[in-house]
GROMACS .gro file of C-alpha atoms in nm:
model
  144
    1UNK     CA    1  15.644   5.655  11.682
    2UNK     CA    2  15.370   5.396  11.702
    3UNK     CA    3  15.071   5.360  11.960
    4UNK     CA    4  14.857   5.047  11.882
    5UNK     CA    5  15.019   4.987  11.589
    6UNK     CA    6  14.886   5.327  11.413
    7UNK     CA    7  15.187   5.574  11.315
    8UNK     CA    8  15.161   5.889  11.462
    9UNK     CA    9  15.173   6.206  11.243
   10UNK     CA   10  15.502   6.313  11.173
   11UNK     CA   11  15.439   6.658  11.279
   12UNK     CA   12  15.282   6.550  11.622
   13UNK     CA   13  15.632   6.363  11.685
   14UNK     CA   14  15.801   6.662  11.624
   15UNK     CA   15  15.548   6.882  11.819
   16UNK     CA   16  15.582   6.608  12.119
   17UNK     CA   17  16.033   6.602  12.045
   18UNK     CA   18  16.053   6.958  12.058
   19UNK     CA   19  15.816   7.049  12.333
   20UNK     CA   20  15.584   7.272  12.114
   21UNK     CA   21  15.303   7.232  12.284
   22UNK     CA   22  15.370   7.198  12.647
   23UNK     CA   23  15.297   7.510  12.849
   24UNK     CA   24  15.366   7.602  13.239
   25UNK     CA   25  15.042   7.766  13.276
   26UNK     CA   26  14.766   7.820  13.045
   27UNK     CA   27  14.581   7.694  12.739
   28UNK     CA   28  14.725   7.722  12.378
   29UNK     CA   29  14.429   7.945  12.217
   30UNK     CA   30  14.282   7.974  11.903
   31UNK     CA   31  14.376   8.239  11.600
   32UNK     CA   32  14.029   8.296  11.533
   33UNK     CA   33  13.661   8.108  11.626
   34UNK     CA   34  13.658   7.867  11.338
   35UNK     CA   35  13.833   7.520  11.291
   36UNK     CA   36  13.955   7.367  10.953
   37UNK     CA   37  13.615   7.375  10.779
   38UNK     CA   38  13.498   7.729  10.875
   39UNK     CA   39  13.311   7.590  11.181
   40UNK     CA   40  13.272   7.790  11.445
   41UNK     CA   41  13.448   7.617  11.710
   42UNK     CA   42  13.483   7.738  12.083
   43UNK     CA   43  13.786   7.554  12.271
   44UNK     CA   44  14.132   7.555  12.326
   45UNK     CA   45  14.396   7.296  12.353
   46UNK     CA   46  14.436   7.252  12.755
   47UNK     CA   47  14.678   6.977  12.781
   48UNK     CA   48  14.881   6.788  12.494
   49UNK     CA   49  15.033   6.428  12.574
   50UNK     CA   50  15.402   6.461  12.527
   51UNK     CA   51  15.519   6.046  12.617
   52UNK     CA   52  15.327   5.687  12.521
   53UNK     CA   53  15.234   5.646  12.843
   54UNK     CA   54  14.985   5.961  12.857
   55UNK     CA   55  14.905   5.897  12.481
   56UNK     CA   56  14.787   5.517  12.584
   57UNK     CA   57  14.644   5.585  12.925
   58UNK     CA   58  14.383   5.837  12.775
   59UNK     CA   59  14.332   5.614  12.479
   60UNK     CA   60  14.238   5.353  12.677
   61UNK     CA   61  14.017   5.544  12.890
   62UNK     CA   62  13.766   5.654  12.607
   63UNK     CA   63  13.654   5.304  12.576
   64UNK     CA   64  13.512   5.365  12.995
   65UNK     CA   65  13.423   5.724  12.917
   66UNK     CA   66  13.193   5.647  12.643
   67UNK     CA   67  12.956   5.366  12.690
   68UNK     CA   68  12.660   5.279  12.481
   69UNK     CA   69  12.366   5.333  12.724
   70UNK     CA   70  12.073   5.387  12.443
   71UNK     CA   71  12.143   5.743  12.390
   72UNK     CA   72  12.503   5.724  12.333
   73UNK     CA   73  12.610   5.517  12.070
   74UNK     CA   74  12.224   5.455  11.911
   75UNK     CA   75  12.406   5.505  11.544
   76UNK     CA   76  12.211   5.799  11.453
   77UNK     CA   77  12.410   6.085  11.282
   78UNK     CA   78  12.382   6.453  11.494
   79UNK     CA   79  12.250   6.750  11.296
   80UNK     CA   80  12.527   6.993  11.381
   81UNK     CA   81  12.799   7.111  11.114
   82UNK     CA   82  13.090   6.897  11.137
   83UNK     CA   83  12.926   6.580  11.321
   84UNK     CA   84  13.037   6.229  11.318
   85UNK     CA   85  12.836   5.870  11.475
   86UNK     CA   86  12.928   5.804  11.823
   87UNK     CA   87  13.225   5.596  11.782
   88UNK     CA   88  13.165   5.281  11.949
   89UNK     CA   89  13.504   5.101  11.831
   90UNK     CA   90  13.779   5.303  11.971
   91UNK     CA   91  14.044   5.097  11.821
   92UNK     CA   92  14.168   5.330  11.540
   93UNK     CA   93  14.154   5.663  11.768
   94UNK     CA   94  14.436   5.757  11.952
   95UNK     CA   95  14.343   6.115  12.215
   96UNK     CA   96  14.644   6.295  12.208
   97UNK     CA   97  14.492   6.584  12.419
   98UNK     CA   98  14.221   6.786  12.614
   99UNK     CA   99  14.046   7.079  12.567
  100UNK     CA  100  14.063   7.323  12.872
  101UNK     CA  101  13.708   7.133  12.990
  102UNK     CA  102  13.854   6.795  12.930
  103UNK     CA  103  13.705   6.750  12.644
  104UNK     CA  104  13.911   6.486  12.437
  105UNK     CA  105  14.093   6.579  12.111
  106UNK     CA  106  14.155   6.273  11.903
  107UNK     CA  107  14.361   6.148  11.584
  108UNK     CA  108  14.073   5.909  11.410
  109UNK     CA  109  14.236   5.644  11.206
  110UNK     CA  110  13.877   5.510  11.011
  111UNK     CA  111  13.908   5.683  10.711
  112UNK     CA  112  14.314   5.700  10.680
  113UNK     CA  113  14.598   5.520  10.831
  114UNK     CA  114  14.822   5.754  10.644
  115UNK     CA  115  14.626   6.091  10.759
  116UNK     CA  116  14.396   6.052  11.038
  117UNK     CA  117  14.172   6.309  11.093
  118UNK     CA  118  14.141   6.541  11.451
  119UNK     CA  119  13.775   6.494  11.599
  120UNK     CA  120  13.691   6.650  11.919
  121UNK     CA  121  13.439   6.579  12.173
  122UNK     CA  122  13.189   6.912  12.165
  123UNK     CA  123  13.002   6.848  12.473
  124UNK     CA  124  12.702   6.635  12.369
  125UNK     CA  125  12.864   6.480  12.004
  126UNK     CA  126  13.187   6.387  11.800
  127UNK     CA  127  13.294   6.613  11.510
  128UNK     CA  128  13.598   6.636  11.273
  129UNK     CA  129  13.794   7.001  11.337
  130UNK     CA  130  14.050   6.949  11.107
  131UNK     CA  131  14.161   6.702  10.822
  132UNK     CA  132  14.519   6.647  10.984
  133UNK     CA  133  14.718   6.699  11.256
  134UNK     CA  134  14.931   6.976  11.062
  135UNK     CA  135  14.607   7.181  11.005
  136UNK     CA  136  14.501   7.135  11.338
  137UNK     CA  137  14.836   7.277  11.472
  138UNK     CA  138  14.770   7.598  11.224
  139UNK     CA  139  14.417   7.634  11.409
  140UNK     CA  140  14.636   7.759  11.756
  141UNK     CA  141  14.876   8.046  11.791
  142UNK     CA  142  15.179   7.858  11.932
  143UNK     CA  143  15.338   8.194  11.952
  144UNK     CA  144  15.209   8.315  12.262
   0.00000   0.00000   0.00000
């Protein structure tokens, strides 16, 4: 499965074929309060994207979401753990989710177009919260 030309991670296709993360009511919560790189991290996953359509629609919005205005997007790096630049080029990040704030979760495609990354929006900057999509299912007990 391809959005924008970038292959999606094979265990997100799987996740979005056999309905792993879609939920009546509720968020899918974390095992503990860290993510991938021992971060403390204070979310949950509110809504996954199960077709293109929903995949591509909230792509596409990220580009009206975040603007550069002078304080978003001024290239400086943030000084919390985990922190990327602004991205100011959405075209190799696909949002495949929201946290239960609407905060978007995001494959980024920069560094690998064999492994993206998942970044999430933490209020006020962008910051990596795992190294793949498999590790990033491991951070949520899909149990419940």
């Amino acid at each position: 499965m391809k959005i924008r030309n970038l292959n999606l991670p094979q265990e997100m296709i799987t996740a979005i074929q056999t309905g792993l993360l879609q939920r009546d009511v509720g968020s899918w919560r974390l095992k503990s309060d860290c993510d991938s790189y021992g971060q403390l991290l204070e979310t949950e996953l509110g809504e996954f994207f199960d077709s293109d359509n929903s995949i591509i629609n909230a792509t596409n919005q990220l580009s009206s979401d975040f603007v550069i205005d002078g304080v978003y997007g001024d290239g400086t790096l943030p000084d919390y753990p985990c922190a990327i630049k602004d991205i100011t080029d959405f075209t190799h990040i696909i949002c495949f989710g929201l946290a239960g704030d609407g905060s978007p979760f995001c494959l980024d495609y920069r560094s690998s177009f064999d492994e993206p990354s998942v970044i999430w929006w933490d209020d006020i900057y962008w910051r990596k919260v795992a190294p793949n999509f498999k590790e990033f299912l491991a951070l949520f007990d899909t149990n419940c």
